[in-house]
Structures are given as C-alpha cells and as structure tokens.
XYZ file of C-alpha atoms in Angstrom:
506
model
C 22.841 29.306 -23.430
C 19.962 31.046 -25.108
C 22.112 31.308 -28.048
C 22.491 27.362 -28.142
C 21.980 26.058 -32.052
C 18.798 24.027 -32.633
C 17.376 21.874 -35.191
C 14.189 21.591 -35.164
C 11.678 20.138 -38.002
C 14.643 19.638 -40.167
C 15.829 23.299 -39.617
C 19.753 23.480 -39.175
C 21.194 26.464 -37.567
C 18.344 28.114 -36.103
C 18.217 30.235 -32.779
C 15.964 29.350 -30.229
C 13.263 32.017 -29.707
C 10.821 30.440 -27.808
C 7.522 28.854 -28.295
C 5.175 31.433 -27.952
C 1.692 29.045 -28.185
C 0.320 27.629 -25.103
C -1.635 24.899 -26.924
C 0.081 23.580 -29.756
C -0.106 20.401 -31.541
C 0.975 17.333 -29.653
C 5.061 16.708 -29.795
C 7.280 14.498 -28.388
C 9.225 17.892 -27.420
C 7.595 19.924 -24.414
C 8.591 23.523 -23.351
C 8.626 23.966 -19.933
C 8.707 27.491 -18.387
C 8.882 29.725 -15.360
C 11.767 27.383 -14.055
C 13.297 28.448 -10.884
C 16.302 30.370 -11.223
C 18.586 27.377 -9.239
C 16.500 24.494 -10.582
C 18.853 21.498 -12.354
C 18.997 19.312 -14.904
C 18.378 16.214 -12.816
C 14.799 17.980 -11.507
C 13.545 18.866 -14.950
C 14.430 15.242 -16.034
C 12.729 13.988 -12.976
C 9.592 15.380 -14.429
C 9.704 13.451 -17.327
C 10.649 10.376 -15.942
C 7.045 8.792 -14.808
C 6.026 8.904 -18.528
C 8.666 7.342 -20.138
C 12.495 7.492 -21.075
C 13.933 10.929 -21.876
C 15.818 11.255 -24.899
C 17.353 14.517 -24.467
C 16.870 17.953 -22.888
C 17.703 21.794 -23.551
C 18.479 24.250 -20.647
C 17.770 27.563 -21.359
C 18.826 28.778 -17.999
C 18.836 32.254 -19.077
C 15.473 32.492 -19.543
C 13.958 30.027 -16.850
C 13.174 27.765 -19.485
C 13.855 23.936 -20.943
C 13.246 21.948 -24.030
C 12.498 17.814 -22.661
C 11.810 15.352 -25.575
C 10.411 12.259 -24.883
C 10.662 9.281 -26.333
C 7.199 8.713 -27.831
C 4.326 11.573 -28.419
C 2.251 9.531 -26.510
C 3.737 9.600 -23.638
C 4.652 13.653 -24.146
C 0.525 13.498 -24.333
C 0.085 11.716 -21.200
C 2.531 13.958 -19.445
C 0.626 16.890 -20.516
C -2.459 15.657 -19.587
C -1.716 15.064 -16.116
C 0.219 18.361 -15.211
C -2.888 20.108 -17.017
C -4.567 18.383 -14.160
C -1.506 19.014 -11.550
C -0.100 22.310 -11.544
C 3.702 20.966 -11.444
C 6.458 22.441 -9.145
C 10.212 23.103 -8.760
C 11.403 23.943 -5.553
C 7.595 25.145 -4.548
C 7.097 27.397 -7.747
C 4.749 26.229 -9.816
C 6.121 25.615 -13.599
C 4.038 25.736 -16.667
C 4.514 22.748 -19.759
C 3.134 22.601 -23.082
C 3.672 21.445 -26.577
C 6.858 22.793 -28.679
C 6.779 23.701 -32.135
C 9.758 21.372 -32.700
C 9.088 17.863 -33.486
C 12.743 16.401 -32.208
C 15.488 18.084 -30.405
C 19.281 18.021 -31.506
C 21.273 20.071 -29.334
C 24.730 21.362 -29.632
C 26.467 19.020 -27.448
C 29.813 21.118 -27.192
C 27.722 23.834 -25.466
C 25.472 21.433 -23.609
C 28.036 19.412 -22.359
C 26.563 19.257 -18.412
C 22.570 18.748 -19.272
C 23.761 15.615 -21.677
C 26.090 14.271 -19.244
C 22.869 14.496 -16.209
C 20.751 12.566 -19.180
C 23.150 9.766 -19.581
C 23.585 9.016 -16.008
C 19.666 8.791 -15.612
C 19.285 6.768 -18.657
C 21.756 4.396 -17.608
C 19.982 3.734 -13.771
C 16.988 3.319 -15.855
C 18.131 0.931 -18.059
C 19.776 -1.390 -15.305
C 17.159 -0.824 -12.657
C 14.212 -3.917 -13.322
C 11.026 -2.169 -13.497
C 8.260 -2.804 -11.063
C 5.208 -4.916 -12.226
C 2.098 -5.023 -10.495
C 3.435 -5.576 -6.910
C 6.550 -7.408 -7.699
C 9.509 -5.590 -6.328
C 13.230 -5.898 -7.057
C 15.809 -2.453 -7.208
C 19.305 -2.270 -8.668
C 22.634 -1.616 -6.703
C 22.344 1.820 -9.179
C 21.807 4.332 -6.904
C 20.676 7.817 -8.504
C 22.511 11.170 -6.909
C 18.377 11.672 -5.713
C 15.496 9.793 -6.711
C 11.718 10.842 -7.148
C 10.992 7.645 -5.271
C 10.690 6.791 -1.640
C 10.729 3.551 -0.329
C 8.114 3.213 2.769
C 8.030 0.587 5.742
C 5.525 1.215 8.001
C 6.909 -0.584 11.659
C 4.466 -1.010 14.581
C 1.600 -1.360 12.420
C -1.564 -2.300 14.787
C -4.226 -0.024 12.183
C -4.363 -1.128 8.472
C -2.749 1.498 6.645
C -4.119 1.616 2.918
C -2.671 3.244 -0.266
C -5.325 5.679 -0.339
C -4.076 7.019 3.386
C -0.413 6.941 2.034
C -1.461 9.193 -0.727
C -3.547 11.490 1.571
C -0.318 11.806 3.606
C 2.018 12.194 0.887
C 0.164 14.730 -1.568
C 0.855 17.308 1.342
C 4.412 17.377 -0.272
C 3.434 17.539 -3.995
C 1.841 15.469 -6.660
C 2.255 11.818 -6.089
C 1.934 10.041 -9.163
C 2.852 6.359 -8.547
C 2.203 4.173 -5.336
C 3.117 0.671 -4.849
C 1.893 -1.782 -1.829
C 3.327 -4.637 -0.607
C 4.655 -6.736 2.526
C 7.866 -8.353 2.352
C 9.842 -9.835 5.216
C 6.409 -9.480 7.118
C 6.467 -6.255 6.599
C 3.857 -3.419 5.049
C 5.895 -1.420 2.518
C 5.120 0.874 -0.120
C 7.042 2.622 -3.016
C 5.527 6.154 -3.826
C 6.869 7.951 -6.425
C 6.811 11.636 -6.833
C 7.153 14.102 -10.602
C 10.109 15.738 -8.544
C 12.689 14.822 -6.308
C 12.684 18.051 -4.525
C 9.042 16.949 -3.069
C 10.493 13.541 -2.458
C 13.211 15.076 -0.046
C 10.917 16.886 1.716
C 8.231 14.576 2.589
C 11.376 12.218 3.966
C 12.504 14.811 5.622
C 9.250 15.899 7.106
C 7.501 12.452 7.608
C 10.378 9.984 8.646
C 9.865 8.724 12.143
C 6.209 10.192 12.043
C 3.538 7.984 13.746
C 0.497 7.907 11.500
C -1.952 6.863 14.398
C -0.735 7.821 17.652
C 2.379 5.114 19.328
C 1.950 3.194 16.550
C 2.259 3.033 12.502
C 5.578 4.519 12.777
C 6.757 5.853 8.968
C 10.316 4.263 7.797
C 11.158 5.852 4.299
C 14.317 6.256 2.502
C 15.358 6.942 -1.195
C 14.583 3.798 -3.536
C 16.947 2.935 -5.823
C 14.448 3.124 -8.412
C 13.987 6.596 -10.470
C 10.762 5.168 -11.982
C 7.694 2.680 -11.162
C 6.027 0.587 -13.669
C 2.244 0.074 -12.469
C 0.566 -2.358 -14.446
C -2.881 -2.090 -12.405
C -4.971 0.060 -10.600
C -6.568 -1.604 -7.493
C -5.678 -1.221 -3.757
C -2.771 -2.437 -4.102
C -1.106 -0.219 -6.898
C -2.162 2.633 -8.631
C -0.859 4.770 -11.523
C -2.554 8.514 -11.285
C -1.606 9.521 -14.497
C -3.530 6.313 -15.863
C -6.738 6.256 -15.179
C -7.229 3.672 -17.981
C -5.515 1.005 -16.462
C -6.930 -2.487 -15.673
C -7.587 -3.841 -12.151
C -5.737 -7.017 -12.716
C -6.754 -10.715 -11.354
C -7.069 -11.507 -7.757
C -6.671 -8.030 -6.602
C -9.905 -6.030 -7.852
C -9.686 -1.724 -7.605
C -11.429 0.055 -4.439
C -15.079 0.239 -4.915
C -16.111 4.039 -5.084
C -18.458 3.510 -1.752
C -15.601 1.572 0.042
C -13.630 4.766 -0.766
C -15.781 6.936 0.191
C -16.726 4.799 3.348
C -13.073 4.662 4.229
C -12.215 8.697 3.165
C -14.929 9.565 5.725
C -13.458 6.770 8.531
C -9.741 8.488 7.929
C -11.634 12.081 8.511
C -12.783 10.365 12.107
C -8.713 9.263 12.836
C -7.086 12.837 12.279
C -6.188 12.338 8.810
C -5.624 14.540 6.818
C -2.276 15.841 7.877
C -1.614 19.770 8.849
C 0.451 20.958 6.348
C 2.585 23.575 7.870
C 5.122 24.395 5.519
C 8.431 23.695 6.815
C 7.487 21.932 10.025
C 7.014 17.995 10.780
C 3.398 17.938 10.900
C 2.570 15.345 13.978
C -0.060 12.745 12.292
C -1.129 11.489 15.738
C -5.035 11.151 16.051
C -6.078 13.976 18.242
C -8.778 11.844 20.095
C -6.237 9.244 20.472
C -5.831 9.899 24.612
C -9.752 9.876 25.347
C -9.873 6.713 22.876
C -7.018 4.569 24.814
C -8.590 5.805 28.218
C -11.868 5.027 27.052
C -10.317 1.191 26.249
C -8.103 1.377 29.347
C -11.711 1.660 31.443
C -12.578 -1.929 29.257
C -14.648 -0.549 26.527
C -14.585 -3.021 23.486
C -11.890 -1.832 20.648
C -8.731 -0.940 19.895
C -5.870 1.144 22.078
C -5.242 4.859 20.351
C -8.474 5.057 18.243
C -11.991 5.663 18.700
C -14.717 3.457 17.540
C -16.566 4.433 14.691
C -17.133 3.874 11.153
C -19.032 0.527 9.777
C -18.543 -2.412 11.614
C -20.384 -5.096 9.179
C -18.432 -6.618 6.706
C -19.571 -8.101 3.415
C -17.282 -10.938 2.264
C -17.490 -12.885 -0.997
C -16.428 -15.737 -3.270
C -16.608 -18.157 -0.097
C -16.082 -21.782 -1.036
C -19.548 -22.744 0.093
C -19.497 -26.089 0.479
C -16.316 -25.609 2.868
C -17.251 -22.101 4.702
C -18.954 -22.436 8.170
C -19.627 -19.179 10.607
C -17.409 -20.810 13.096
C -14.504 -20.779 9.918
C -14.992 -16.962 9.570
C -15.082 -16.463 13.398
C -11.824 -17.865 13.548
C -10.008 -16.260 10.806
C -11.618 -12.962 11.136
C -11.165 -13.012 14.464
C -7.427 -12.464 14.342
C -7.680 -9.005 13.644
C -10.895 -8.175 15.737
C -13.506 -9.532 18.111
C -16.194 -10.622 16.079
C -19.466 -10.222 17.101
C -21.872 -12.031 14.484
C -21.848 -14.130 11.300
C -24.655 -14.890 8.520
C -23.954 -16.766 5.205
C -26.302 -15.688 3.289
C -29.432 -18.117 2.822
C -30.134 -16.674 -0.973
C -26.027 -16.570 -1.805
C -24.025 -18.812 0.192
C -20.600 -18.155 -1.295
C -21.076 -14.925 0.704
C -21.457 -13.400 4.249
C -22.022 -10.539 6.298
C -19.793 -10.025 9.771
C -19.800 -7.930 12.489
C -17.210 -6.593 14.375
C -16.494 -5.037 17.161
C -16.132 -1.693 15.974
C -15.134 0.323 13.174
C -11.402 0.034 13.575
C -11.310 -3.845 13.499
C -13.277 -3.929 10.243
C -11.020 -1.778 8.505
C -8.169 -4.115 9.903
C -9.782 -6.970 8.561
C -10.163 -5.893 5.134
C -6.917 -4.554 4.849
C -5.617 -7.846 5.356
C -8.010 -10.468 4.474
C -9.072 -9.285 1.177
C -7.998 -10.853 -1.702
C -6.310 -14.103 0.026
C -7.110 -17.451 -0.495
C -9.536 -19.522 1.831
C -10.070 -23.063 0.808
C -9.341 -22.536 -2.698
C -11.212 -18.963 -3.288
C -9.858 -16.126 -3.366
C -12.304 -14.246 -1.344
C -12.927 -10.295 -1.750
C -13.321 -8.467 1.599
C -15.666 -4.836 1.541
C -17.358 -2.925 3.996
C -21.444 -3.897 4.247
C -23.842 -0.982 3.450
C -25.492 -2.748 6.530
C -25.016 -1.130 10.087
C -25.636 -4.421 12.239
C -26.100 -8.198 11.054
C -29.772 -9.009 12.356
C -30.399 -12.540 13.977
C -33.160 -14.521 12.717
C -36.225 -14.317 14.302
C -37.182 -16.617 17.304
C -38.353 -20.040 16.315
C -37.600 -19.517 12.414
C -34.746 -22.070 11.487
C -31.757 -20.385 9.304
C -29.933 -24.111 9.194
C -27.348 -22.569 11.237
C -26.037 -20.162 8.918
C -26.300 -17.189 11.823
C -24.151 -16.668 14.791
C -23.880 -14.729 17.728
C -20.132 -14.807 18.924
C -20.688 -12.038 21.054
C -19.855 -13.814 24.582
C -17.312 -15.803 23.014
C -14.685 -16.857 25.444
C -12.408 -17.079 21.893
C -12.124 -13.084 21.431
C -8.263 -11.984 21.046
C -9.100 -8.485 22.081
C -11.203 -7.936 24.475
C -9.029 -7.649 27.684
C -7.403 -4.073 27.811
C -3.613 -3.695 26.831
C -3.436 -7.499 25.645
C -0.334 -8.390 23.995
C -2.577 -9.503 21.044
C -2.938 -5.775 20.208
C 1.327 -5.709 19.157
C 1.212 -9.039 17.236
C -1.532 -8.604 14.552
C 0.307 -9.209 11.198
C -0.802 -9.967 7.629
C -1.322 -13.683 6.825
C 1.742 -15.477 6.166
C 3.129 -19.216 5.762
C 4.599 -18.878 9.219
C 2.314 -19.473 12.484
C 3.315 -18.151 15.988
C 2.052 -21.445 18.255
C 1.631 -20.739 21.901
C -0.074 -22.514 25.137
C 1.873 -25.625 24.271
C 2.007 -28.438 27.206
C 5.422 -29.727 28.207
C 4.547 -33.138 27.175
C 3.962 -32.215 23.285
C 7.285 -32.569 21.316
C 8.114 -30.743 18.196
C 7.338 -34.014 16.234
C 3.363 -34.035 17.707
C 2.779 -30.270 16.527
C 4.462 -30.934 12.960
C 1.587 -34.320 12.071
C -0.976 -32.408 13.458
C -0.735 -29.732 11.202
C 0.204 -31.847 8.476
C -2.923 -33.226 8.880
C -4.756 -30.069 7.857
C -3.961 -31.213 4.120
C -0.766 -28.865 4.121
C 2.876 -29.307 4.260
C 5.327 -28.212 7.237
C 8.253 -27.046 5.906
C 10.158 -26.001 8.949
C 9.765 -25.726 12.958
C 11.707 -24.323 15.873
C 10.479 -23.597 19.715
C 11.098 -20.533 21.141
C 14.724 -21.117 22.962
C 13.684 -19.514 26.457
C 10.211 -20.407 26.264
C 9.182 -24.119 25.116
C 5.545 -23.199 25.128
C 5.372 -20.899 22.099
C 6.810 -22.361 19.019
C 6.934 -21.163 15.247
C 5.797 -23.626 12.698
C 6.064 -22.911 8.731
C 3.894 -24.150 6.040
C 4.312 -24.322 1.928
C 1.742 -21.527 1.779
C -0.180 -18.993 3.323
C -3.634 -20.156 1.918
C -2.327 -23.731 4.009
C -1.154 -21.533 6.736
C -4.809 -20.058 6.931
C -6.529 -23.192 6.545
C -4.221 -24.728 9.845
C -5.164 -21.681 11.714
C -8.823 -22.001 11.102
C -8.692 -25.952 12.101
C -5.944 -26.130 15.122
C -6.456 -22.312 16.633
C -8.201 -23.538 20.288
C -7.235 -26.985 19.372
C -6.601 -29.209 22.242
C -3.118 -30.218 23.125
C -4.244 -31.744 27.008
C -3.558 -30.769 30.286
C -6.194 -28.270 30.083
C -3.680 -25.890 27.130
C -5.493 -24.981 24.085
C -3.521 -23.636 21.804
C -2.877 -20.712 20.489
C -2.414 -19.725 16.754
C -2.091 -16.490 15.027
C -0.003 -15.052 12.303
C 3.958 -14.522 12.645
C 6.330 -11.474 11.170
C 9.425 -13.769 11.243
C 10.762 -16.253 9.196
C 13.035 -20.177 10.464
C-alpha cells in the first residue's frame, strides 16, 4: 500500500513519502497519522464526516497513516481547527491531523479497491439520508454498517434533562461534536453525534439503560440512521461544537453564560459528572439521592430522588402584559412545581420574577416552559440572579401585581409520593382531564374548552375510568391557554377539575 501511485498538484506517477510538515498551508487533503494498527476505512471516514462530504481517501496501512480529502478547504479548515482543539481518537489512541502538501487526491483505484468501495457506501447514506435542520428530525431507511450518531430517548423523565447534561454525560466517551434536542411522540429525545463511531459504540454500550438521576431519567439510545447532523443554530436546543459562529435562531435564544454557569454548578449538586471508569457502566445515580427521597418521604417540600438546592426564583420575560396575571403564572408554572410567589414587575410588566419551591422545580420549569407560547408571546424562561421574591411592604399598594401562593390548597406537589411526581410532561396539544362528575358528558367538556378561544380536535374518556378523560386541541399555545383558564374549574358536585399535560396522543 505504501507504494500506491499518487497525483498530487498535477504530479503523475509519484510515490507517496509522506508529509513531513506539521503546519502546512490549508488543503482540502489532510494527513492523518499514528492510526491504530486495526483501525478501518469506515472510522477514518467517520472523522471527516461532521465537516462535510468526503471525496476520497488513501490508506496507508503500512505506515499507520491516511490521506482524507474533503470536499471544500473550508471545511478541511474547520476540521482542523476543532481537532487542534480535540485531541482526536481511534480505538482510544489519540491520532494526529494536519494539512497535506497535495492539493487533491487521485488514487489508484485497482490497488485501492476496498477504501473506495467503504467511500461509496457512505456517500450514498449521505446522500439519501435528509439532513437535520434546526430541530426538525426525519432519518432514512439507509442504515450505515455503524454510525457516529446515537439516537437518545430519555423514558421516566421527572428532572429536566438539558443538552448541556447530555454532553457532560457523553464527552466521558470522546468528543461529541453535534447534539440535537427534541420531543416527539411526548417524548424528550436527542441525537448526539460523535467524530468516531468507535466512541459512539461505547457510550451505547456503557450508558444504555443508565438512570441519569436515581429511578428515574432512564437513557434509551440506539444507532441513528443518520451518519451526519446538520445544526443550523446554537441555543439550548441544538448546538454545533465545531461552530462556534453559528446563530441562535428565532424563538429559541442560546443559554445565557450565567444560566450555564448557574445550571453547571446545580448538575455538580445532583452527582453529575459521571465516573469514568474505563470499561465499566458508570452508575449516574445521584449519590444523595436516598437521604433526599427520605428527607421528602418525612414531607419536606420538593421533589423524590434529589435534594433541594440551587436558585429557586425565576425570571420570565416577553409576557403579554395586558393578558398576564400572577394567578396565570401560578397556574401554568405550577405544573412542574409548587410555586411559592409571583411579582410582575411594576417598572416592566411584560416580565416577572417566581419562586419555587426549590431548586429542582425551577430547573423543571425552565426546561419546559421556555420558549413556548403564552397568549401570543413567546416567553423566555431563565433563572433570577435573585435568591427570594420579596413581598411589598405592609400598607404600600403594588395593584396586585405580588402574590404569596405559599398556602395554596392548588400545589400539585406537595403531598409525598403523589402520582403528580410520574406525570409531569412537556406542554403539548393534548390535556389529561381528571375529577370529572358522572353527570358531565363528553359533549359539556368539549364547549367548555372551546370556549377558551381554541379548537377541540378530538376527545375520548378513559375506558375503565369515566372520570379522567383526554381532550386534544389545534395547538399547544391553545392547549396552555385551556389549562390556565379550566385547571380547578368547576364541573359541580363539589369536583374541580383537574388539568395537566398528557404524553399520549387520540
């Protein structure tokens, strides 16, 4: 093989002898070196693949080495950049790239028969596969032999779990460059995409069925079809590492610095980051999780499995503030935590600080409530830099833009080992309904959520169990909106019902 012909810079015939400069002028052709002696075609290719297509590649398995030639310099540029960043491995060794002398690659193709063959079965997944935009998902029935990227559902999810976690978790395997969130079917899901497939087996191997908090954010992950994800922006719910450059996008803005830092140092509190023990399937169960579910068991306020701690005070903005009301907030915030206080602001009232009941519920809250739309805004969700929200003081009139919800009889959470703690789901279009009288027919439930300005699109009762029902609207923002008007509602006969957000679909 290290006899293979080359042309190179218009250079017929020559032998390959090797680039000897680490830092050459940019080319669309890298050298790669200090390959693993079993390493194949497919892995090398692999770590191409995040930057752009391959056009063809040059084993030099003789001497631990490859030519790769991208399509474009610039995206030979960007791959450099980020592995001068990210030592890259094979098979745990690390590798070394840099620039070749040779502006294009033409290879022998009687004597590089296998290494062609590997490039034109990639080139053809990537050509039928529909790339990922933003958080739009959709894979091929192409299915490579192994793929760099992992497809993630995260079942039993009671804690928010954030792409900045997932990449905490994942990086323990080697360098993530691509991560994807998004909730289909109900569902949290992520695509995470690694520079090598090798590190893609082993964090599947290592972290499927793992519980990420303890009895609960179980990890589901399997081989996507994809081999590579186009990220368009960088925000929390996408991010590209190898482009820092990218835009946040509309409607979904990029993790404030402080709300990273805030939420690096709440992670530290859970157990996270996970032991990496080479070889071994690292438990990521909080190690305080016991003394914390105890501690809830007695009837402390907060969640089962985690302690309480972090910031509790939320800042929320972009309110419609001719619409938004403390009692409004209450009620939708309080489906993911037991809210303690409210206060629109009197200087800025599209925007409001509130108070949870601890740490954990905040972080729940703005996992799933940022970014969604609440009477016609949508509204961005961040952690306050203030510890507590402060009432006003006695006899000075705020026009009832503070609340205390503290003794609220409305709280979801606050009786240990509620159910409510294994239904809390992101908003969707469908609503779980539940307290309903015998005397209220489906045709009752349907006008009086119509009447929230939204349309039903589909009902159905539970078949055992006439007094929970599951209700559908056009939209989640009208979903939200009938939550925040009929939760507590009353149906009669001393029920009030019941509303919260549903996984399933009629």
């Amino acid at each position: 093989m290290s006899s293979m012909v080359v042309t190179a810079n218009g250079n017929d015939n020559k032998k390959f002898k090797g680039d000897d400069k680490m830092d050459g002028a940019p080319s669309r052709v890298l050298h790669i070196r200090k390959l693993p002696g079993e390493v194949t075609e497919t892995e090398v290719i692999a770590l191409g693949l995040p930057f752009g297509k391959v056009t063809n590649i040059l084993m030099l398995k003789g001497k631990n080495q490859a030519f790769l030639e991208l399509a474009t310099e610039e995206a030979a540029i960007t791959m450099v950049n980020y592995y001068s960043a990210v030592t890259p491995h094979l098979r745990n060794q690390p590798i070394y790239i840099q620039y070749s002398n040779h502006k294009e690659l033409k290879t022998d193709n009687t004597l590089n028969q296998r290494a062609q063959a590997v490039l034109q079965a990639v080139t053809a997944v990537q050509t039928t596969n529909t790339p990922i935009s933003g958080t739009t998902v959709s894979e091929s029935a192409v299915t490579p032999a192994q793929s760099p990227v992992l497809r993630i559902i995260i079942d039993n999810m009671y804690y928010p779990v954030t792409l900045d976690v997932l990449h905490q978790i994942f990086s323990k395997f080697g360098a993530v460059l691509k991560i994807i969130t998004f909730t289909k079917n109900n569902q949290f899901q992520a695509l995470l995409q690694y520079g090598d497939p090798v590190n893609a087996q082993q964090a599947k191997l290592a972290l499927d069925g793992q519980n990420i908090y303890n009895a609960c954010c179980t990890l589901r992950i399997d081989f996507s079809k994809l081999v590579n994800l186009n990220v368009k922006y960088n925000n929390d719910k996408s991010r590209d590492y190898t482009r820092p450059d990218l835009p946040s996008g509309d409607g979904q803005p990029a993790l404030d610095p402080a709300i990273a830092a805030a939420f690096a140092k709440e992670t530290s509190l859970l157990g996270l980051p996970v032991a990496a023990v080479p070889g071994a399937l690292s438990p990521l169960a909080i190690p305080n999780a016991a003394a914390a579910a105890a501690a809830a068991a007695a009837g402390r306020v907060g969640m089962p499995g985690v302690s309480a701690g972090g910031n509790t005070v939320l800042l929320v903005s972009n309110l419609n503030e001719e619409m938004v009301t403390p009692q409004s907030l209450f009620t939708l915030f309080g489906v993911y935590g037991d809210v303690q206080r409210v206060k629109i602001l009197y200087n800025k009232k599209d925007s409001a600080l509130i108070q949870m009941a601890d740490g954990n519920q905040s972080q729940l809250a703005m996992s799933h409530l940022n970014g969604q739309k609440m009477y016609g805004k949508i509204i961005r969700v961040t952690l306050s830099k203030h510890q507590t929200v402060q009432l006003p003081r006695e006899g000075l009139d705020d026009q009832g833009l503070t609340k205390d919800f503290g003794n609220s009889p409305l709280h979801r959470f606050k009786k240990p080992g509620s159910k409510n703690f294994q239904n809390i789901f992101p908003p969707s279009a469908t609503l779980h309904l539940s307290n309903i009288p015998p005397s209220v027919a489906e045709d009752d439930l349907r006008t009086l959520f119509a009447n929230t300005g939204g349309t039903v699109k589909a009902f159905k009762f539970f078949q055992r169990d006439h007094k929970m029902a599951l209700l559908q609207m056009s939209t989640v923002e009208e979903a939200i909106q009938a939550l925040i008007d009929l939760h507590n509602y009353n149906l009669g006969e001393n029920h009030h019902l019941r509303v919260s957000f549903s996984k399933s679909t009629i």
